[in-house]
mmCIF file of C-alpha atoms in Angstrom:
data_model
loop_
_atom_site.group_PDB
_atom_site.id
_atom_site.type_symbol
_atom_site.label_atom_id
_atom_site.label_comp_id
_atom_site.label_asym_id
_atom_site.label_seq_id
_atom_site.Cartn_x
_atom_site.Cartn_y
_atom_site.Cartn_z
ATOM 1 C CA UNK A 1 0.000 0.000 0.000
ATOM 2 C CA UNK A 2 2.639 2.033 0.855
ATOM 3 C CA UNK A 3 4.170 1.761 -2.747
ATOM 4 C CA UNK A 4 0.982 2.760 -4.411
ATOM 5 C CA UNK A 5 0.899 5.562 -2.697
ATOM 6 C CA UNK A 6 4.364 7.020 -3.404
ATOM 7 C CA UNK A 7 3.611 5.484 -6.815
ATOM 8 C CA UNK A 8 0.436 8.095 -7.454
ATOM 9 C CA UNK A 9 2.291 10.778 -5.557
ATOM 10 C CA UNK A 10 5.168 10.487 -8.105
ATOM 11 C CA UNK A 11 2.381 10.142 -11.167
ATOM 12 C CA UNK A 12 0.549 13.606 -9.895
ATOM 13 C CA UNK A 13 3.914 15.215 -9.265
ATOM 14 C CA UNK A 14 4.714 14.317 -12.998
ATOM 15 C CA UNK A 15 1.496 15.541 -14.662
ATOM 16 C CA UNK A 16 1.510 18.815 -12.851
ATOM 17 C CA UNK A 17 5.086 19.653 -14.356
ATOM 18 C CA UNK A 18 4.075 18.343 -17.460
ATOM 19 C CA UNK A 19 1.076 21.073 -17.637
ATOM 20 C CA UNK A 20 3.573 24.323 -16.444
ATOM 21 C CA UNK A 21 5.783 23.150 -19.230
ATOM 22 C CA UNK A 22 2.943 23.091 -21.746
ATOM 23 C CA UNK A 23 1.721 26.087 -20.311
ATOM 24 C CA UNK A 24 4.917 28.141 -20.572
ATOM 25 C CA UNK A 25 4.814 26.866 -24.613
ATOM 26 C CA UNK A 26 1.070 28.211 -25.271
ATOM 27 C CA UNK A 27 0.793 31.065 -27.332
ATOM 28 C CA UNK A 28 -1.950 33.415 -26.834
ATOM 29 C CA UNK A 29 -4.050 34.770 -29.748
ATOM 30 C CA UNK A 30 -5.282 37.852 -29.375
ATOM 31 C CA UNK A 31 -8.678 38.898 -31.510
ATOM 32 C CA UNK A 32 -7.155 40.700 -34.843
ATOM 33 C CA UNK A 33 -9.898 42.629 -36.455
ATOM 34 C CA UNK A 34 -9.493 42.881 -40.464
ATOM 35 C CA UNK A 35 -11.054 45.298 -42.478
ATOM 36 C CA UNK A 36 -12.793 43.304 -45.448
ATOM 37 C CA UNK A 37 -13.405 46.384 -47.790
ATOM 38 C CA UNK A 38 -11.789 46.400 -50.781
ATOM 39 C CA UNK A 39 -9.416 49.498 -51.293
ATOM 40 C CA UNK A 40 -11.257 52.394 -52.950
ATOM 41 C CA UNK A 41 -10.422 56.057 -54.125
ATOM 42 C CA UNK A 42 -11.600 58.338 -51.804
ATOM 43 C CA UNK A 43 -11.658 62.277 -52.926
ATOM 44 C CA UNK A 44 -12.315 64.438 -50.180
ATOM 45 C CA UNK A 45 -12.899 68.353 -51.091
ATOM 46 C CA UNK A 46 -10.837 70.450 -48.793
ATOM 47 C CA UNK A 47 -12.553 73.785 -48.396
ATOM 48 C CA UNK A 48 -15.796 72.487 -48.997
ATOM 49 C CA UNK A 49 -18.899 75.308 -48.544
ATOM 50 C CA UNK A 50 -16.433 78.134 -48.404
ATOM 51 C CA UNK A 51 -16.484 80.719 -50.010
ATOM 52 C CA UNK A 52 -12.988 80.915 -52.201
ATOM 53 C CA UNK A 53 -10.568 83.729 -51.843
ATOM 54 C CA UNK A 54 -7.348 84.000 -54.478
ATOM 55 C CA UNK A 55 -4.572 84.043 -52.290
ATOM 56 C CA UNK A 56 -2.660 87.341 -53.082
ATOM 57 C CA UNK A 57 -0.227 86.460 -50.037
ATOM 58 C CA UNK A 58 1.721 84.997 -52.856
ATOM 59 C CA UNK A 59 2.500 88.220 -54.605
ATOM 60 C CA UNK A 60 4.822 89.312 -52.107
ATOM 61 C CA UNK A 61 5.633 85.940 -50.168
ATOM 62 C CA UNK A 62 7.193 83.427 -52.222
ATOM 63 C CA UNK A 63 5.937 80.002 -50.268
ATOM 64 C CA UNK A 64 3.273 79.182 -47.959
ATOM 65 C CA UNK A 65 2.553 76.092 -46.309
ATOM 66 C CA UNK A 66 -1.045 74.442 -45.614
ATOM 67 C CA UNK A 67 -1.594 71.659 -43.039
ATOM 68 C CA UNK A 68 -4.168 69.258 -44.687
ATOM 69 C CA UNK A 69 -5.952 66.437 -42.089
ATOM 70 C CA UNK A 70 -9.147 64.802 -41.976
ATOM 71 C CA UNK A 71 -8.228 62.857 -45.144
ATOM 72 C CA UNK A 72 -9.242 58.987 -44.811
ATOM 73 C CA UNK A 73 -6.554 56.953 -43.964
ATOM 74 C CA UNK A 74 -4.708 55.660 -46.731
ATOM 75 C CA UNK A 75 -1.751 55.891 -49.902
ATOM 76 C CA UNK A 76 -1.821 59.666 -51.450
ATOM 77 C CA UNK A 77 -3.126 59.004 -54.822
ATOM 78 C CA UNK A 78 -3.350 63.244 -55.958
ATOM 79 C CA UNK A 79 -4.016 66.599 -55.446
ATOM 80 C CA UNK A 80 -5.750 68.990 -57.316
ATOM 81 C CA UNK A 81 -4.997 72.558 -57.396
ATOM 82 C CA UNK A 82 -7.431 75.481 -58.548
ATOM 83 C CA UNK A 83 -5.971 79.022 -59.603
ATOM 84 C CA UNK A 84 -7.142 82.230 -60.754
ATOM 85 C CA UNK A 85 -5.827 85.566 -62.233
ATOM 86 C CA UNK A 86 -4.790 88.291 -60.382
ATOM 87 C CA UNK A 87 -3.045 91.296 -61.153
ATOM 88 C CA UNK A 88 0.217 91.998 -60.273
ATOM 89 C CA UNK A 89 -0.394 95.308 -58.733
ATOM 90 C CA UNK A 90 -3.351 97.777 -58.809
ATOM 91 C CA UNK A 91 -1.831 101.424 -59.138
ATOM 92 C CA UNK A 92 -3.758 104.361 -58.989
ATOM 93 C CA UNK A 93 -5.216 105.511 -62.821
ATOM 94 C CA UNK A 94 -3.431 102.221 -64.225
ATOM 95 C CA UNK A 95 -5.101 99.516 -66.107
ATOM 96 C CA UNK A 96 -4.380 95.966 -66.295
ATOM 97 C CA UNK A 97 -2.889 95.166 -69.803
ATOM 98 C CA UNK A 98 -5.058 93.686 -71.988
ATOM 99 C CA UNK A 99 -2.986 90.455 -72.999
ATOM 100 C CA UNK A 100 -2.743 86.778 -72.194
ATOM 101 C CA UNK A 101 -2.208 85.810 -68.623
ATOM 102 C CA UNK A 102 1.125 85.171 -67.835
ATOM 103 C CA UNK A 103 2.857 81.742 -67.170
ATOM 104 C CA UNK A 104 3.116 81.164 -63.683
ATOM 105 C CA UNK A 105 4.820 78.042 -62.030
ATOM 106 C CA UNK A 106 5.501 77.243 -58.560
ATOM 107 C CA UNK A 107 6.934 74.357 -56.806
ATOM 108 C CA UNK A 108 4.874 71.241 -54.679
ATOM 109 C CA UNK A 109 6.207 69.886 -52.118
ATOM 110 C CA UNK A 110 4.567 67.376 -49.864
ATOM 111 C CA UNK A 111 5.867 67.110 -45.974
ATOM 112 C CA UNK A 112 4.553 64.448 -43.440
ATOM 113 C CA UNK A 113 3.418 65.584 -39.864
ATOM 114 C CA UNK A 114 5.143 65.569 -36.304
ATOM 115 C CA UNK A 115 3.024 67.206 -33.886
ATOM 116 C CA UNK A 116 1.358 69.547 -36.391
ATOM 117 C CA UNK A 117 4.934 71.010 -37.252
ATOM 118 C CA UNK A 118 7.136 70.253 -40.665
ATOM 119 C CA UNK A 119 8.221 66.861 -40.932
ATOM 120 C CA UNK A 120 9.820 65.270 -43.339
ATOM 121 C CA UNK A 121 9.882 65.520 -47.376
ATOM 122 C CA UNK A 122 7.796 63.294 -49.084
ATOM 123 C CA UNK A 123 9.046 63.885 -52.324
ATOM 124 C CA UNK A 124 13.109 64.814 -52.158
ATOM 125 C CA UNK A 125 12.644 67.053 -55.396
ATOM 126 C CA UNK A 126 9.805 69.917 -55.946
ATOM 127 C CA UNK A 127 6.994 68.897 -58.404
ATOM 128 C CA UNK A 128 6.622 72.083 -61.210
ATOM 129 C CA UNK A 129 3.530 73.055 -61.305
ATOM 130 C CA UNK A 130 2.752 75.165 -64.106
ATOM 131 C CA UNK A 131 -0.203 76.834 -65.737
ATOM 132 C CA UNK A 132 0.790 77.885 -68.886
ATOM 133 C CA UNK A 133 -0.229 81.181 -70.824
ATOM 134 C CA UNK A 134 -3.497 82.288 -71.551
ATOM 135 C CA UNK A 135 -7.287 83.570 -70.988
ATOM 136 C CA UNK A 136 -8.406 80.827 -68.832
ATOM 137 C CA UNK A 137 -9.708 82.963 -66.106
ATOM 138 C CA UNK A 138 -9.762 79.631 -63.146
ATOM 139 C CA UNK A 139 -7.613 76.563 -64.409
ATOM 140 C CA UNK A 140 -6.996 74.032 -62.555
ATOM 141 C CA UNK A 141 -4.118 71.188 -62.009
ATOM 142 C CA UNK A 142 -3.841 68.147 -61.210
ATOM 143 C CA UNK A 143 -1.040 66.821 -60.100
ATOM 144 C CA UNK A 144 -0.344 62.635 -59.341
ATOM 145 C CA UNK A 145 1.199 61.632 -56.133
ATOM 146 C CA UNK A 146 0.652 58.211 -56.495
ATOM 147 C CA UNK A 147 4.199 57.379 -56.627
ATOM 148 C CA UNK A 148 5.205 58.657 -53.615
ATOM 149 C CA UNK A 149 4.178 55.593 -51.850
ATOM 150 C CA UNK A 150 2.859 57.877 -48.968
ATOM 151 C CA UNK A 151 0.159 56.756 -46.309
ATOM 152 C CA UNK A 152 -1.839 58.833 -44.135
ATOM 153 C CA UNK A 153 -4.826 60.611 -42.740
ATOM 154 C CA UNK A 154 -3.088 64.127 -42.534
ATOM 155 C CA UNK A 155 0.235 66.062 -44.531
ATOM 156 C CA UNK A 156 1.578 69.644 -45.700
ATOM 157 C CA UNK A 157 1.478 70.975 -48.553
ATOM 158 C CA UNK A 158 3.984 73.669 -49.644
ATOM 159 C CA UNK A 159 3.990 76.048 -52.477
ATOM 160 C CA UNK A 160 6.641 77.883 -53.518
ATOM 161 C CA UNK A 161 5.981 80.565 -56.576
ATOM 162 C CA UNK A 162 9.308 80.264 -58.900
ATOM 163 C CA UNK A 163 8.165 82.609 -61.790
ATOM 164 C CA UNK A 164 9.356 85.969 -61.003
ATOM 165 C CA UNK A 165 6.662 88.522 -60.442
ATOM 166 C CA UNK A 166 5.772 90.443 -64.192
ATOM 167 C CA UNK A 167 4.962 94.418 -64.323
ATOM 168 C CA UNK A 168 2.978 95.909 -62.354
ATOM 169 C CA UNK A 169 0.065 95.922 -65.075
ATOM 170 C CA UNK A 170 0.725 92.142 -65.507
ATOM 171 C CA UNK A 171 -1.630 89.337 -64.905
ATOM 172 C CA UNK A 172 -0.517 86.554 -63.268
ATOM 173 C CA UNK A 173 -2.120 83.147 -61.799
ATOM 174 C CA UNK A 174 -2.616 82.532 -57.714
ATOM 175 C CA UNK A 175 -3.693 79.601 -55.945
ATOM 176 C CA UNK A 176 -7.437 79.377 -54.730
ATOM 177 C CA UNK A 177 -7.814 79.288 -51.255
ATOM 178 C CA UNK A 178 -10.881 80.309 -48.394
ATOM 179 C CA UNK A 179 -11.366 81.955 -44.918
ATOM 180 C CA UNK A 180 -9.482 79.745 -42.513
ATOM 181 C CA UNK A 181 -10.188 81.776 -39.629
ATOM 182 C CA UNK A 182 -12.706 79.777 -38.608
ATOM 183 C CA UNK A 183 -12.866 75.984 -37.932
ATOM 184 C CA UNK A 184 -12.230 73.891 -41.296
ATOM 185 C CA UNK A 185 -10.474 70.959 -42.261
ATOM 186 C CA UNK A 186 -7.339 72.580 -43.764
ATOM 187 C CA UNK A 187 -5.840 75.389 -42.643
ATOM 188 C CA UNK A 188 -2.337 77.258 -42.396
ATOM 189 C CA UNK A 189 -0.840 75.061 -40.199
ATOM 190 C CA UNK A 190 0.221 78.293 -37.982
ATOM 191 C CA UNK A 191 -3.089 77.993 -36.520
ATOM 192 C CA UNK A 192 -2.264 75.057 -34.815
ATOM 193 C CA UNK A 193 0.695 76.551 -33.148
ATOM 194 C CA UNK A 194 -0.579 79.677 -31.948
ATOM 195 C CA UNK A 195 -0.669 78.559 -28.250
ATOM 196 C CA UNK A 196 2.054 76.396 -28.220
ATOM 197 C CA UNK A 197 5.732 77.040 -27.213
ATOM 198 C CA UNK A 198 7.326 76.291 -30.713
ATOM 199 C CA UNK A 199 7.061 78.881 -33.530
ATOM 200 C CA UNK A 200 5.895 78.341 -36.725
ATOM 201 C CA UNK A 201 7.934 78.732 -40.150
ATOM 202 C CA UNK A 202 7.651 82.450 -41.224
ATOM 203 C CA UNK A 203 6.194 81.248 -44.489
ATOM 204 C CA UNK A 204 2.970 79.675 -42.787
ATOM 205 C CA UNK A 205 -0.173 81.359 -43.776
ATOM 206 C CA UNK A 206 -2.651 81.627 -40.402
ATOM 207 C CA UNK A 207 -5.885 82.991 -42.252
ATOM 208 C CA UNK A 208 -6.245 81.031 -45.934
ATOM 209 C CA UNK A 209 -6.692 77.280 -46.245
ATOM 210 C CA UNK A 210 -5.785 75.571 -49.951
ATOM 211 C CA UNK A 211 -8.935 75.221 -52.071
ATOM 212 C CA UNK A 212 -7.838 71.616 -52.968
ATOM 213 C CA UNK A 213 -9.138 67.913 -53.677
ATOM 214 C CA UNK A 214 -7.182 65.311 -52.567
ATOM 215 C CA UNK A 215 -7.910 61.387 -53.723
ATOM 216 C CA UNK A 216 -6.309 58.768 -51.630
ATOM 217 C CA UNK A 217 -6.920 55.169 -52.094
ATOM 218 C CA UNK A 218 -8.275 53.655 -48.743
ATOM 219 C CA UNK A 219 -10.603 51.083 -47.006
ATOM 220 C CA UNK A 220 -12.520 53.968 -44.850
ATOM 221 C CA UNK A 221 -15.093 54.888 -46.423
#
């Protein structure tokens, strides 16, 4: 009796290592949740119900920078800009000239977000942007980002005019933007900083957001 005893003792002993091994072994799933809808291309219309303003800012400032969010998460796919002509400057008893509006290019550049400040370049080299010469009173370009390989729900856009301003009597074109004064989805990203320690670049503009479309391809829609 005394044998089957130490003999079950021995047996229970064993099986209760046996299970703290095969516990320490089990791996523990944890519930993964997986979106089912098929990618899509999303456009979202920055600006949307405002009333558009041409931004003269960029008649004497060269580049201005626009922090873009509420986008749908997902990969960039393009942006589309909307211009119209301005003239260069209004002098007293002068008259715009009565030609072609100018050529006027400026440079895109695309910057990810760190705490609503500048982060990093998206795209190493400016994209031209150029409306070319003519009557068109509000063009408007798109330009394809899709290469960029860039996901996410929120970036900066910077534009930099590289034509050289004409005469005075000129016509030139400006990028469309609206009152971002009040709340919006896209705004000079100088807003955001107002009340915080860190200043923002001297380029940022606080009052006009970028009249813009932006498509990215995404599952939340």
């Amino acid at each position: 009796m005394r044998y089957l005893f130490l003999s079950l003792f021995c047996s229970l002993f064993a099986l209760n290592l046996h299970s703290q091994e095969s516990f320490k072994d089990t791996i523990t799933l944890q519930e993964v949740k997986i979106n089912k809808k098929k990618l899509k291309v999303v456009t979202v219309k920055q600006g949307k119900d405002k009333q558009k303003i041409g931004n003269g800012f960029f008649k004497t400032v060269r580049t201005q920078t626009f922090f873009i969010e509420n986008l749908p998460y997902g990969t960039i796919q393009e942006i589309r800009l909307h211009f119209m002509w301005m003239v260069v400057k209004s002098l007293p008893d002068s008259k715009p000239i009565n030609t072609n509006i100018l050529e006027t290019t400026y440079e895109l550049t695309i910057y990810d977000v760190k705490e609503n400040q500048l982060g990093n370049k998206i795209n190493k080299t400016p994209i031209l942007v150029t409306i070319p010469e003519g009557r068109k009173s509000e063009p408007s370009v798109t330009v394809d980002l899709s290469k960029l390989s860039f996901t996410t729900d929120k970036l900066l856009v910077e534009l930099k005019r590289v034509s050289p301003l004409p005469c005075n009597e000129c016509k030139m074109y400006i990028p469309y933007g609206y009152d971002a004064s009040t709340p919006n989805n896209t705004k000079g990203i100088g807003q955001q900083n107002r009340r915080g320690s860190s200043k923002p670049p001297s380029n940022v503009n606080l009052n006009f957001g970028l009249l813009c479309e932006i498509k990215t391809l995404t599952r939340e829609y």
